[in-house]
CSV table of N, CA and C in Angstrom, one decimal:
chain,number,residue,atom,x,y,z
B,282,ILE,N,52.0,-17.1,-42.3
B,282,ILE,CA,51.6,-15.9,-43.1
B,282,ILE,C,52.4,-14.7,-42.5
B,283,GLY,N,53.1,-14.1,-43.3
B,283,GLY,CA,53.9,-12.9,-42.8
B,283,GLY,C,55.4,-13.3,-42.7
B,284,ALA,N,56.1,-12.5,-41.9
B,284,ALA,CA,57.5,-12.7,-41.7
B,284,ALA,C,57.8,-13.9,-40.9
B,285,LYS,N,58.8,-14.6,-41.2
B,285,LYS,CA,59.2,-15.8,-40.5
B,285,LYS,C,59.7,-15.5,-39.1
B,286,PRO,N,59.1,-16.1,-38.0
B,286,PRO,CA,59.6,-15.9,-36.7
B,286,PRO,C,61.0,-16.5,-36.5
B,287,GLN,N,61.8,-16.1,-35.5
B,287,GLN,CA,63.0,-16.7,-35.2
B,287,GLN,C,62.8,-17.8,-34.1
B,288,VAL,N,63.4,-18.9,-34.3
B,288,VAL,CA,63.3,-20.0,-33.3
B,288,VAL,C,64.6,-20.3,-32.7
B,289,LYS,N,64.6,-20.3,-31.4
B,289,LYS,CA,65.8,-20.5,-30.6
B,289,LYS,C,65.5,-21.6,-29.5
B,290,GLY,N,65.7,-22.9,-29.9
B,290,GLY,CA,65.3,-23.9,-29.0
B,290,GLY,C,63.8,-24.0,-28.8
B,291,ASN,N,63.3,-23.8,-27.5
B,291,ASN,CA,61.9,-23.8,-27.2
B,291,ASN,C,61.3,-22.4,-27.3
B,292,LEU,N,62.0,-21.4,-27.7
B,292,LEU,CA,61.6,-20.1,-27.7
B,292,LEU,C,61.4,-19.6,-29.2
B,293,VAL,N,60.2,-19.0,-29.4
B,293,VAL,CA,59.9,-18.4,-30.7
B,293,VAL,C,59.8,-16.9,-30.5
B,294,GLN,N,60.5,-16.1,-31.3
B,294,GLN,CA,60.5,-14.7,-31.2
B,294,GLN,C,59.9,-14.1,-32.5
B,295,VAL,N,58.9,-13.2,-32.2
B,295,VAL,CA,58.1,-12.6,-33.3
B,295,VAL,C,58.5,-11.1,-33.3
B,296,SER,N,58.9,-10.5,-34.4
B,296,SER,CA,59.2,-9.1,-34.4
B,296,SER,C,58.6,-8.3,-35.5
B,297,SER,N,57.5,-8.9,-36.1
B,297,SER,CA,56.8,-8.2,-37.2
B,297,SER,C,55.4,-8.9,-37.3
B,298,PRO,N,54.5,-8.3,-38.1
B,298,PRO,CA,53.2,-8.9,-38.2
B,298,PRO,C,53.3,-10.3,-38.8
B,299,VAL,N,52.6,-11.3,-38.1
B,299,VAL,CA,52.7,-12.6,-38.6
B,299,VAL,C,51.5,-13.4,-38.0
B,300,THR,N,51.1,-14.4,-38.7
B,300,THR,CA,50.1,-15.4,-38.2
B,300,THR,C,50.8,-16.8,-38.4
B,301,VAL,N,50.9,-17.5,-37.3
B,301,VAL,CA,51.5,-18.8,-37.3
B,301,VAL,C,50.4,-19.8,-36.9
B,302,LEU,N,50.2,-20.8,-37.8
B,302,LEU,CA,49.1,-21.7,-37.7
B,302,LEU,C,49.6,-23.2,-37.6
B,303,SER,N,48.8,-24.0,-36.9
B,303,SER,CA,49.1,-25.4,-36.9
B,303,SER,C,48.9,-26.0,-38.3
B,304,ALA,N,49.6,-27.1,-38.5
B,304,ALA,CA,49.6,-27.7,-39.8
B,304,ALA,C,48.2,-28.3,-40.2
B,305,GLU,N,47.5,-28.7,-39.3
B,305,GLU,CA,46.2,-29.3,-39.5
B,305,GLU,C,45.1,-28.7,-38.8
B,306,ALA,N,43.8,-28.7,-39.3
B,306,ALA,CA,42.7,-28.2,-38.6
B,306,ALA,C,42.3,-29.2,-37.5
B,307,LEU,N,41.7,-28.7,-36.4
B,307,LEU,CA,41.3,-29.5,-35.3
B,307,LEU,C,39.8,-29.4,-35.2
B,308,GLU,N,39.1,-30.4,-34.8
B,308,GLU,CA,37.7,-30.4,-34.5
B,308,GLU,C,37.4,-31.2,-33.3
B,309,GLY,N,36.2,-31.0,-32.7
B,309,GLY,CA,35.8,-31.7,-31.5
B,309,GLY,C,36.5,-31.0,-30.3
B,310,ALA,N,36.8,-31.8,-29.3
B,310,ALA,CA,37.3,-31.3,-28.0
B,310,ALA,C,38.9,-31.3,-28.1
B,311,TYR,N,39.5,-30.2,-27.8
B,311,TYR,CA,40.9,-30.1,-27.7
B,311,TYR,C,41.3,-28.9,-26.8
B,312,GLN,N,42.6,-29.0,-26.4
B,312,GLN,CA,43.2,-27.9,-25.6
B,312,GLN,C,44.4,-27.4,-26.3
B,313,PHE,N,44.5,-26.0,-26.5
B,313,PHE,CA,45.7,-25.4,-27.1
B,313,PHE,C,46.3,-24.5,-26.0
B,314,ALA,N,47.6,-24.7,-25.7
B,314,ALA,CA,48.2,-23.9,-24.6
B,314,ALA,C,49.6,-23.4,-25.0
B,315,ALA,N,50.0,-22.4,-24.4
B,315,ALA,CA,51.3,-21.8,-24.6
B,315,ALA,C,51.6,-20.7,-23.6
B,316,ASP,N,52.9,-20.5,-23.3
B,316,ASP,CA,53.4,-19.4,-22.6
B,316,ASP,C,53.7,-18.3,-23.6
B,317,ILE,N,53.1,-17.1,-23.4
B,317,ILE,CA,53.3,-16.0,-24.3
B,317,ILE,C,53.6,-14.7,-23.5
B,318,ARG,N,54.3,-13.8,-24.2
B,318,ARG,CA,54.4,-12.4,-23.6
B,318,ARG,C,54.7,-11.5,-24.8
B,319,THR,N,54.2,-10.3,-24.7
B,319,THR,CA,54.4,-9.2,-25.6
B,319,THR,C,55.5,-8.4,-25.1
B,320,VAL,N,56.7,-8.5,-25.5
B,320,VAL,CA,57.9,-7.8,-25.0
B,320,VAL,C,57.7,-6.3,-25.2
B,321,ARG,N,57.4,-5.9,-26.4
B,321,ARG,CA,57.2,-4.5,-26.7
B,321,ARG,C,55.8,-4.4,-27.4
B,322,PRO,N,54.7,-4.1,-26.7
B,322,PRO,CA,53.5,-3.9,-27.4
B,322,PRO,C,53.4,-2.7,-28.3
B,323,GLY,N,52.4,-2.7,-29.2
B,323,GLY,CA,52.2,-1.5,-30.0
B,323,GLY,C,51.6,-0.4,-29.2
B,324,TYR,N,51.2,0.7,-29.8
B,324,TYR,CA,50.7,1.9,-29.1
B,324,TYR,C,49.3,1.8,-28.7
B,325,LYS,N,48.5,0.9,-29.4
B,325,LYS,CA,47.0,0.8,-29.1
B,325,LYS,C,46.9,-0.4,-28.0
B,326,PRO,N,45.8,-0.4,-27.2
B,326,PRO,CA,45.7,-1.4,-26.2
B,326,PRO,C,45.6,-2.8,-26.7
B,327,ASP,N,45.1,-3.0,-27.9
B,327,ASP,CA,45.0,-4.4,-28.4
B,327,ASP,C,46.1,-4.9,-29.3
B,328,GLN,N,47.2,-4.1,-29.4
B,328,GLN,CA,48.3,-4.5,-30.2
B,328,GLN,C,49.3,-5.3,-29.4
B,329,THR,N,48.8,-6.5,-29.1
B,329,THR,CA,49.6,-7.5,-28.3
B,329,THR,C,49.4,-8.9,-29.1
B,330,LEU,N,50.3,-9.8,-28.7
B,330,LEU,CA,50.2,-11.2,-29.2
B,330,LEU,C,48.9,-11.8,-28.8
B,331,LYS,N,48.3,-12.6,-29.8
B,331,LYS,CA,47.0,-13.2,-29.5
B,331,LYS,C,47.2,-14.7,-29.8
B,332,ILE,N,46.5,-15.5,-29.0
B,332,ILE,CA,46.3,-16.9,-29.3
B,332,ILE,C,45.0,-17.0,-30.2
B,333,ILE,N,45.1,-17.7,-31.3
B,333,ILE,CA,44.0,-17.9,-32.2
B,333,ILE,C,43.6,-19.3,-32.3
B,334,PHE,N,42.4,-19.6,-32.5
B,334,PHE,CA,41.9,-21.0,-32.6
B,334,PHE,C,40.6,-21.1,-33.4
B,335,ASN,N,40.2,-22.3,-33.8
B,335,ASN,CA,39.1,-22.5,-34.8
B,335,ASN,C,39.3,-21.5,-36.0
B,336,TYR,N,40.5,-21.4,-36.5
B,336,TYR,CA,40.8,-20.6,-37.6
B,336,TYR,C,40.4,-21.2,-38.9
B,337,GLU,N,39.3,-20.7,-39.4
B,337,GLU,CA,38.8,-21.2,-40.7
B,337,GLU,C,39.4,-20.4,-41.9
B,338,SER,N,39.5,-19.1,-41.7
B,338,SER,CA,40.1,-18.2,-42.7
B,338,SER,C,40.6,-17.0,-42.0
B,339,MET,N,41.2,-16.1,-42.8
B,339,MET,CA,41.8,-14.8,-42.2
B,339,MET,C,40.7,-13.9,-41.6
B,340,ASP,N,39.4,-14.3,-42.0
B,340,ASP,CA,38.3,-13.5,-41.5
B,340,ASP,C,37.3,-14.2,-40.6
B,341,ARG,N,37.7,-15.5,-40.2
B,341,ARG,CA,36.8,-16.3,-39.3
B,341,ARG,C,37.7,-17.1,-38.3
B,342,TYR,N,37.7,-16.7,-37.1
B,342,TYR,CA,38.4,-17.4,-36.0
B,342,TYR,C,38.1,-16.8,-34.7
B,343,HIS,N,38.4,-17.6,-33.6
B,343,HIS,CA,38.3,-17.1,-32.2
B,343,HIS,C,39.8,-16.6,-31.8
B,344,MET,N,39.8,-15.8,-30.8
B,344,MET,CA,41.1,-15.3,-30.3
B,344,MET,C,41.1,-15.0,-28.8
B,345,VAL,N,42.2,-15.1,-28.2
B,345,VAL,CA,42.3,-14.7,-26.8
B,345,VAL,C,43.5,-13.7,-26.7
B,346,ALA,N,43.4,-12.6,-26.0
B,346,ALA,CA,44.5,-11.6,-25.9
B,346,ALA,C,44.5,-11.0,-24.5
B,347,LEU,N,45.7,-10.8,-24.0
B,347,LEU,CA,45.9,-10.0,-22.8
B,347,LEU,C,46.2,-8.6,-23.3
B,348,LEU,N,45.3,-7.7,-23.1
B,348,LEU,CA,45.5,-6.3,-23.6
B,348,LEU,C,46.4,-5.5,-22.7
B,349,LYS,N,46.9,-4.4,-23.2
B,349,LYS,CA,47.7,-3.5,-22.4
B,349,LYS,C,47.0,-2.9,-21.2
B,350,ASP,N,45.7,-2.8,-21.2
B,350,ASP,CA,44.9,-2.2,-20.1
B,350,ASP,C,44.7,-3.3,-19.0
B,351,GLY,N,45.2,-4.5,-19.2
B,351,GLY,CA,45.1,-5.6,-18.2
B,351,GLY,C,43.9,-6.5,-18.3
B,352,ARG,N,43.1,-6.3,-19.3
B,352,ARG,CA,42.0,-7.2,-19.6
B,352,ARG,C,42.4,-8.4,-20.4
B,353,LEU,N,41.8,-9.6,-20.0
B,353,LEU,CA,42.0,-10.8,-20.8
B,353,LEU,C,40.7,-10.9,-21.6
B,354,VAL,N,40.8,-10.9,-22.9
B,354,VAL,CA,39.6,-10.9,-23.8
B,354,VAL,C,39.5,-12.1,-24.7
B,355,LEU,N,38.3,-12.7,-24.7
B,355,LEU,CA,37.9,-13.7,-25.7
B,355,LEU,C,37.1,-13.1,-26.8
B,356,SER,N,37.5,-13.2,-28.1
B,356,SER,CA,36.8,-12.5,-29.2
B,356,SER,C,36.6,-13.5,-30.3
B,357,LYS,N,35.7,-13.1,-31.2
B,357,LYS,CA,35.5,-13.8,-32.5
B,357,LYS,C,35.5,-12.9,-33.7
B,358,ARG,N,36.3,-13.2,-34.7
B,358,ARG,CA,36.4,-12.4,-35.9
B,358,ARG,C,35.4,-13.1,-36.9
B,359,THR,N,34.5,-12.4,-37.5
B,359,THR,CA,33.6,-12.9,-38.5
B,359,THR,C,33.6,-12.1,-39.8
B,360,GLY,N,34.6,-11.3,-40.0
B,360,GLY,CA,34.7,-10.5,-41.2
B,360,GLY,C,35.9,-9.7,-41.0
B,361,GLU,N,36.3,-9.1,-42.2
B,361,GLU,CA,37.6,-8.3,-42.2
B,361,GLU,C,37.6,-7.2,-41.1
B,362,TRP,N,36.5,-6.6,-40.9
B,362,TRP,CA,36.4,-5.5,-39.9
B,362,TRP,C,35.5,-5.8,-38.7
B,363,ASN,N,35.0,-7.0,-38.6
B,363,ASN,CA,34.0,-7.4,-37.6
B,363,ASN,C,34.7,-8.3,-36.5
B,364,VAL,N,35.0,-7.7,-35.4
B,364,VAL,CA,35.5,-8.5,-34.2
B,364,VAL,C,34.5,-8.3,-33.1
B,365,GLN,N,34.0,-9.4,-32.6
B,365,GLN,CA,33.0,-9.4,-31.5
B,365,GLN,C,33.6,-9.8,-30.2
B,366,GLU,N,33.6,-9.0,-29.2
B,366,GLU,CA,34.1,-9.4,-27.9
B,366,GLU,C,33.1,-10.3,-27.2
B,367,LEU,N,33.5,-11.6,-26.9
B,367,LEU,CA,32.5,-12.5,-26.4
B,367,LEU,C,32.5,-12.5,-24.8
B,368,ALA,N,33.7,-12.3,-24.2
B,368,ALA,CA,33.8,-12.2,-22.8
B,368,ALA,C,35.2,-11.6,-22.4
B,369,SER,N,35.2,-11.0,-21.2
B,369,SER,CA,36.5,-10.5,-20.8
B,369,SER,C,36.5,-10.4,-19.2
B,370,VAL,N,37.7,-10.4,-18.7
B,370,VAL,CA,37.9,-10.3,-17.3
B,370,VAL,C,39.1,-9.4,-17.0
B,371,LYS,N,39.1,-8.7,-15.9
B,371,LYS,CA,40.2,-7.9,-15.5
B,371,LYS,C,41.3,-8.9,-15.0
B,372,HIS,N,42.4,-8.9,-15.7
B,372,HIS,CA,43.5,-9.8,-15.3
B,372,HIS,C,44.3,-9.2,-14.2
B,373,VAL,N,44.5,-9.9,-13.1
B,373,VAL,CA,45.1,-9.4,-11.9
B,373,VAL,C,46.5,-9.8,-11.7
B,374,ARG,N,47.0,-10.7,-12.6
B,374,ARG,CA,48.4,-11.2,-12.4
B,374,ARG,C,49.3,-10.8,-13.5
B,375,GLY,N,50.2,-9.9,-13.1
B,375,GLY,CA,51.3,-9.5,-14.1
B,375,GLY,C,50.8,-8.5,-15.1
B,376,LYS,N,51.7,-8.3,-16.1
B,376,LYS,CA,51.4,-7.3,-17.2
B,376,LYS,C,51.6,-8.1,-18.5
B,377,VAL,N,51.3,-7.5,-19.6
B,377,VAL,CA,51.4,-8.0,-20.9
B,377,VAL,C,52.8,-8.4,-21.3
B,378,THR,N,53.8,-7.7,-20.6
B,378,THR,CA,55.2,-7.9,-20.9
B,378,THR,C,55.7,-9.1,-20.1
B,379,ASP,N,54.9,-9.6,-19.1
B,379,ASP,CA,55.4,-10.8,-18.3
B,379,ASP,C,54.9,-12.1,-19.0
B,380,TRP,N,55.7,-13.2,-18.8
B,380,TRP,CA,55.2,-14.5,-19.3
B,380,TRP,C,53.9,-14.8,-18.7
B,381,GLN,N,53.0,-15.3,-19.5
B,381,GLN,CA,51.6,-15.7,-19.1
B,381,GLN,C,51.4,-17.1,-19.7
B,382,ALA,N,51.0,-18.1,-18.8
B,382,ALA,CA,50.7,-19.4,-19.3
B,382,ALA,C,49.2,-19.4,-19.6
B,383,LEU,N,48.8,-19.4,-20.9
B,383,LEU,CA,47.5,-19.3,-21.4
B,383,LEU,C,47.1,-20.7,-22.0
B,384,ALA,N,45.8,-21.1,-21.8
B,384,ALA,CA,45.3,-22.3,-22.4
B,384,ALA,C,43.9,-22.1,-22.8
B,385,VAL,N,43.5,-22.6,-23.9
B,385,VAL,CA,42.1,-22.6,-24.3
B,385,VAL,C,41.6,-24.0,-24.5
B,386,HIS,N,40.5,-24.3,-23.8
B,386,HIS,CA,39.9,-25.6,-24.0
B,386,HIS,C,38.6,-25.4,-24.9
B,387,VAL,N,38.5,-26.1,-26.0
B,387,VAL,CA,37.5,-26.0,-26.9
B,387,VAL,C,36.7,-27.3,-27.0
B,388,ASP,N,35.4,-27.2,-26.9
B,388,ASP,CA,34.5,-28.4,-27.0
B,388,ASP,C,33.2,-27.9,-27.7
B,389,GLN,N,33.2,-28.1,-29.0
B,389,GLN,CA,32.1,-27.5,-29.8
B,389,GLN,C,32.0,-26.0,-29.5
B,390,GLY,N,30.9,-25.5,-29.1
B,390,GLY,CA,30.7,-24.1,-28.8
B,390,GLY,C,31.1,-23.7,-27.4
B,391,HIS,N,31.5,-24.6,-26.6
B,391,HIS,CA,31.9,-24.3,-25.2
B,391,HIS,C,33.4,-24.0,-25.2
B,392,LEU,N,33.7,-22.7,-24.8
B,392,LEU,CA,35.1,-22.2,-24.8
B,392,LEU,C,35.5,-21.9,-23.4
B,393,GLN,N,36.7,-22.3,-23.0
B,393,GLN,CA,37.2,-22.0,-21.6
B,393,GLN,C,38.6,-21.5,-21.8
B,394,VAL,N,38.9,-20.5,-21.0
B,394,VAL,CA,40.2,-19.9,-21.1
B,394,VAL,C,40.8,-20.0,-19.7
B,395,TYR,N,42.1,-20.5,-19.6
B,395,TYR,CA,42.8,-20.6,-18.4
B,395,TYR,C,44.1,-19.8,-18.4
B,396,VAL,N,44.4,-19.2,-17.2
B,396,VAL,CA,45.6,-18.5,-17.0
B,396,VAL,C,46.3,-19.1,-15.8
B,397,GLU,N,47.6,-19.5,-16.1
B,397,GLU,CA,48.3,-20.2,-15.0
B,397,GLU,C,47.5,-21.3,-14.4
B,398,GLY,N,46.8,-22.1,-15.2
B,398,GLY,CA,46.0,-23.2,-14.7
B,398,GLY,C,44.7,-22.9,-14.1
B,399,GLN,N,44.3,-21.7,-14.0
B,399,GLN,CA,43.0,-21.3,-13.3
B,399,GLN,C,42.0,-20.9,-14.4
B,400,LEU,N,40.8,-21.4,-14.3
B,400,LEU,CA,39.8,-21.1,-15.2
B,400,LEU,C,39.4,-19.6,-15.0
B,401,VAL,N,39.4,-18.8,-16.0
B,401,VAL,CA,39.1,-17.3,-15.8
B,401,VAL,C,37.9,-16.9,-16.7
B,402,ILE,N,37.7,-17.6,-17.8
B,402,ILE,CA,36.6,-17.3,-18.7
B,402,ILE,C,36.0,-18.6,-19.2
B,403,THR,N,34.7,-18.6,-19.1
B,403,THR,CA,33.9,-19.7,-19.8
B,403,THR,C,32.8,-19.0,-20.6
B,404,HIS,N,32.6,-19.5,-21.8
B,404,HIS,CA,31.6,-18.9,-22.7
B,404,HIS,C,31.1,-20.0,-23.6
B,405,ARG,N,29.8,-20.0,-23.8
B,405,ARG,CA,29.2,-20.8,-24.8
B,405,ARG,C,28.7,-20.0,-26.0
B,406,ASP,N,29.3,-20.2,-27.2
B,406,ASP,CA,29.1,-19.5,-28.4
B,406,ASP,C,28.0,-20.2,-29.2
B,407,PRO,N,26.8,-19.6,-29.3
B,407,PRO,CA,25.7,-20.3,-30.0
B,407,PRO,C,25.9,-20.4,-31.5
B,408,GLU,N,26.8,-19.6,-32.0
B,408,GLU,CA,27.2,-19.6,-33.4
B,408,GLU,C,28.7,-19.9,-33.5
B,409,ALA,N,29.1,-21.0,-32.9
B,409,ALA,CA,30.5,-21.3,-32.8
B,409,ALA,C,31.1,-21.7,-34.1
B,410,LEU,N,32.4,-21.5,-34.2
B,410,LEU,CA,33.2,-22.0,-35.3
B,410,LEU,C,33.7,-23.3,-34.8
B,411,LEU,N,33.4,-24.4,-35.5
B,411,LEU,CA,33.6,-25.8,-35.0
B,411,LEU,C,34.8,-26.5,-35.6
B,412,LEU,N,35.5,-25.9,-36.5
B,412,LEU,CA,36.6,-26.6,-37.1
B,412,LEU,C,37.6,-25.5,-37.5
B,413,GLY,N,38.9,-25.8,-37.3
B,413,GLY,CA,39.9,-24.8,-37.7
B,413,GLY,C,41.3,-25.1,-37.1
B,414,ARG,N,42.2,-24.4,-37.6
B,414,ARG,CA,43.6,-24.5,-37.1
B,414,ARG,C,43.8,-23.6,-35.9
B,415,CYS,N,44.9,-23.7,-35.2
B,415,CYS,CA,45.2,-22.9,-34.0
B,415,CYS,C,46.6,-22.3,-34.2
B,416,GLY,N,46.9,-21.2,-33.5
B,416,GLY,CA,48.2,-20.6,-33.6
B,416,GLY,C,48.2,-19.3,-32.9
B,417,PHE,N,49.0,-18.4,-33.5
B,417,PHE,CA,49.3,-17.1,-32.9
B,417,PHE,C,49.2,-16.0,-34.0
B,418,GLU,N,48.8,-14.8,-33.5
B,418,GLU,CA,48.7,-13.7,-34.4
B,418,GLU,C,49.3,-12.4,-33.7
B,419,SER,N,50.2,-11.8,-34.5
B,419,SER,CA,50.8,-10.5,-34.0
B,419,SER,C,50.3,-9.4,-35.0
B,420,PRO,N,49.8,-8.4,-34.4
B,420,PRO,CA,49.3,-7.3,-35.3
B,420,PRO,C,50.4,-6.4,-35.8
B,421,ARG,N,50.0,-5.5,-36.7
B,421,ARG,CA,50.9,-4.5,-37.2
B,421,ARG,C,51.2,-3.6,-36.0
B,422,ASN,N,52.3,-2.9,-36.0
B,422,ASN,CA,52.7,-2.0,-34.9
B,422,ASN,C,53.0,-2.7,-33.6
B,423,MET,N,53.2,-4.0,-33.6
B,423,MET,CA,53.6,-4.7,-32.3
B,423,MET,C,55.1,-5.1,-32.5
B,424,PRO,N,56.0,-4.4,-31.9
B,424,PRO,CA,57.4,-4.6,-32.2
B,424,PRO,C,58.0,-6.0,-31.9
B,425,GLN,N,57.6,-6.6,-30.7
B,425,GLN,CA,58.2,-7.9,-30.4
B,425,GLN,C,57.4,-8.7,-29.4
B,426,ALA,N,57.3,-10.0,-29.6
B,426,ALA,CA,56.6,-10.9,-28.7
B,426,ALA,C,57.4,-12.3,-28.7
B,427,GLU,N,57.1,-13.1,-27.7
B,427,GLU,CA,57.8,-14.4,-27.5
B,427,GLU,C,56.8,-15.4,-27.1
B,428,ILE,N,57.0,-16.7,-27.6
B,428,ILE,CA,56.2,-17.8,-27.4
B,428,ILE,C,57.1,-19.0,-26.9
B,429,ARG,N,56.6,-19.8,-26.0
B,429,ARG,CA,57.3,-21.0,-25.6
B,429,ARG,C,56.3,-22.0,-25.1
B,430,ASN,N,56.7,-23.3,-24.9
B,430,ASN,CA,55.9,-24.3,-24.3
B,430,ASN,C,54.5,-24.5,-25.0
B,431,VAL,N,54.5,-24.6,-26.3
B,431,VAL,CA,53.3,-24.8,-27.1
B,431,VAL,C,52.8,-26.2,-27.0
B,432,SER,N,51.5,-26.4,-26.8
B,432,SER,CA,51.0,-27.8,-26.8
B,432,SER,C,49.6,-27.9,-27.3
B,433,ILE,N,49.3,-29.0,-27.9
B,433,ILE,CA,47.9,-29.2,-28.4
B,433,ILE,C,47.6,-30.6,-27.9
B,434,SER,N,46.5,-30.8,-27.1
B,434,SER,CA,46.1,-32.1,-26.7
B,434,SER,C,44.6,-32.3,-26.8
């Protein structure tokens, strides 16, 4: 959805608003992982590349983002203008412009977020989204981001 990213081997470059999704919806337990960085973030703290998962529609999905203020945030979108922050931590390693190895482990409503292989957020969502695609989202006003080493297991 949006402008087509550029692919150079294992590297995907995003330079405009785009949502990139897996071909099929996932359910049950799975892990979605990738190395990401926002090369040039937008002017607002949340205008960075996001990992999205359990994507049911453009108004219903979970997401993980490393914000410009250094927080790693797990959120859920349940409407066009309704984004609920489920959990966050102060991220102590690097900046949003550095490569970050992020992984999300999903098992029904139990959500775990890993950075560089270390568990940093665990959250049980009582009203979890249980089925959906996974991928990436870049917002408006975010000039450039990169993705590599994407895996689903």
